[in-house]
One Martini backbone bead per residue (centre of mass of N, CA, C, O) as a GRO file, in nm:
protein
   70
    1MET     BB    1   0.198   3.444   3.892
    2THR     BB    2   0.261   3.240   3.624
    3THR     BB    3   0.099   3.059   3.384
    4ARG     BB    4   0.133   2.777   3.205
    5PRO     BB    5   0.051   2.660   2.917
    6THR     BB    6  -0.094   2.396   2.792
    7PRO     BB    7  -0.052   2.171   2.576
    8PRO     BB    8  -0.183   2.018   2.332
    9ARG     BB    9  -0.337   1.737   2.270
   10ARG     BB   10  -0.291   1.448   2.127
   11PRO     BB   11  -0.447   1.258   1.929
   12ARG     BB   12  -0.577   0.960   1.932
   13ARG     BB   13  -0.541   0.672   1.781
   14ARG     BB   14  -0.755   0.503   1.592
   15THR     BB   15  -0.917   0.207   1.566
   16ASP     BB   16  -0.962  -0.007   1.297
   17VAL     BB   17  -1.189  -0.250   1.321
   18LEU     BB   18  -1.238  -0.356   1.037
   19SER     BB   19  -0.941  -0.416   0.969
   20LEU     BB   20  -0.895  -0.607   1.201
   21VAL     BB   21  -1.109  -0.819   1.132
   22LEU     BB   22  -1.023  -0.880   0.838
   23GLY     BB   23  -0.731  -0.959   0.903
   24MET     BB   24  -0.797  -1.194   1.095
   25MET     BB   25  -0.962  -1.358   0.894
   26ALA     BB   26  -0.738  -1.396   0.685
   27ILE     BB   27  -0.542  -1.545   0.869
   28ILE     BB   28  -0.724  -1.781   0.955
   29TYR     BB   29  -0.811  -1.883   0.669
   30GLY     BB   30  -0.524  -1.921   0.562
   31GLY     BB   31  -0.436  -2.125   0.779
   32ALA     BB   32  -0.661  -2.332   0.721
   33PHE     BB   33  -0.586  -2.386   0.429
   34LEU     BB   34  -0.298  -2.489   0.483
   35TRP     BB   35  -0.376  -2.715   0.678
   36THR     BB   36  -0.564  -2.878   0.475
   37ARG     BB   37  -0.334  -2.914   0.250
   38MET     BB   38  -0.068  -3.018   0.431
   39ILE     BB   39  -0.161  -3.178   0.705
   40HIS     BB   40  -0.483  -3.195   0.690
   41PRO     BB   41  -0.752  -3.315   0.594
   42PHE     BB   42  -1.058  -3.266   0.499
   43ASP     BB   43  -1.306  -3.163   0.754
   44ARG     BB   44  -1.628  -3.091   0.826
   45ASP     BB   45  -1.627  -3.089   1.138
   46LEU     BB   46  -1.398  -2.889   1.175
   47ILE     BB   47  -1.523  -2.651   1.013
   48SER     BB   48  -1.801  -2.633   1.172
   49VAL     BB   49  -1.638  -2.529   1.431
   50ALA     BB   50  -1.411  -2.320   1.344
   51ALA     BB   51  -1.565  -2.092   1.203
   52PRO     BB   52  -1.746  -1.984   1.438
   53ALA     BB   53  -1.517  -1.953   1.645
   54SER     BB   54  -1.351  -1.741   1.488
   55LEU     BB   55  -1.577  -1.526   1.476
   56VAL     BB   56  -1.602  -1.486   1.780
   57VAL     BB   57  -1.312  -1.401   1.838
   58ILE     BB   58  -1.310  -1.158   1.644
   59GLY     BB   59  -1.549  -1.009   1.774
   60VAL     BB   60  -1.416  -0.967   2.051
   61ILE     BB   61  -1.175  -0.807   1.951
   62GLY     BB   62  -1.342  -0.578   1.824
   63LEU     BB   63  -1.487  -0.488   2.084
   64LEU     BB   64  -1.234  -0.424   2.250
   65ALA     BB   65  -1.114  -0.215   2.048
   66GLY     BB   66  -1.383  -0.030   2.034
   67GLY     BB   67  -1.432   0.019   2.362
   68ASN     BB   68  -1.165   0.228   2.416
   69ARG     BB   69  -1.322   0.478   2.366
   70SER     BB   70  -1.347   0.849   2.458
   0.00000   0.00000   0.00000
């Protein structure tokens, strides 16, 4: 009985976490800029809560994307 050699596995494409985090930050801050300019006037209380919250959410997304590497 002859065994057939298994083909080499294709390397999994790695997620560039830095690009993911920077891209998400750009989208969120761009959306916030448009929101404050067109829909709702500038409010310091809103920004003081939304900015740290968005950074936490982006950090969690980055950790989840970077933690799936084997």
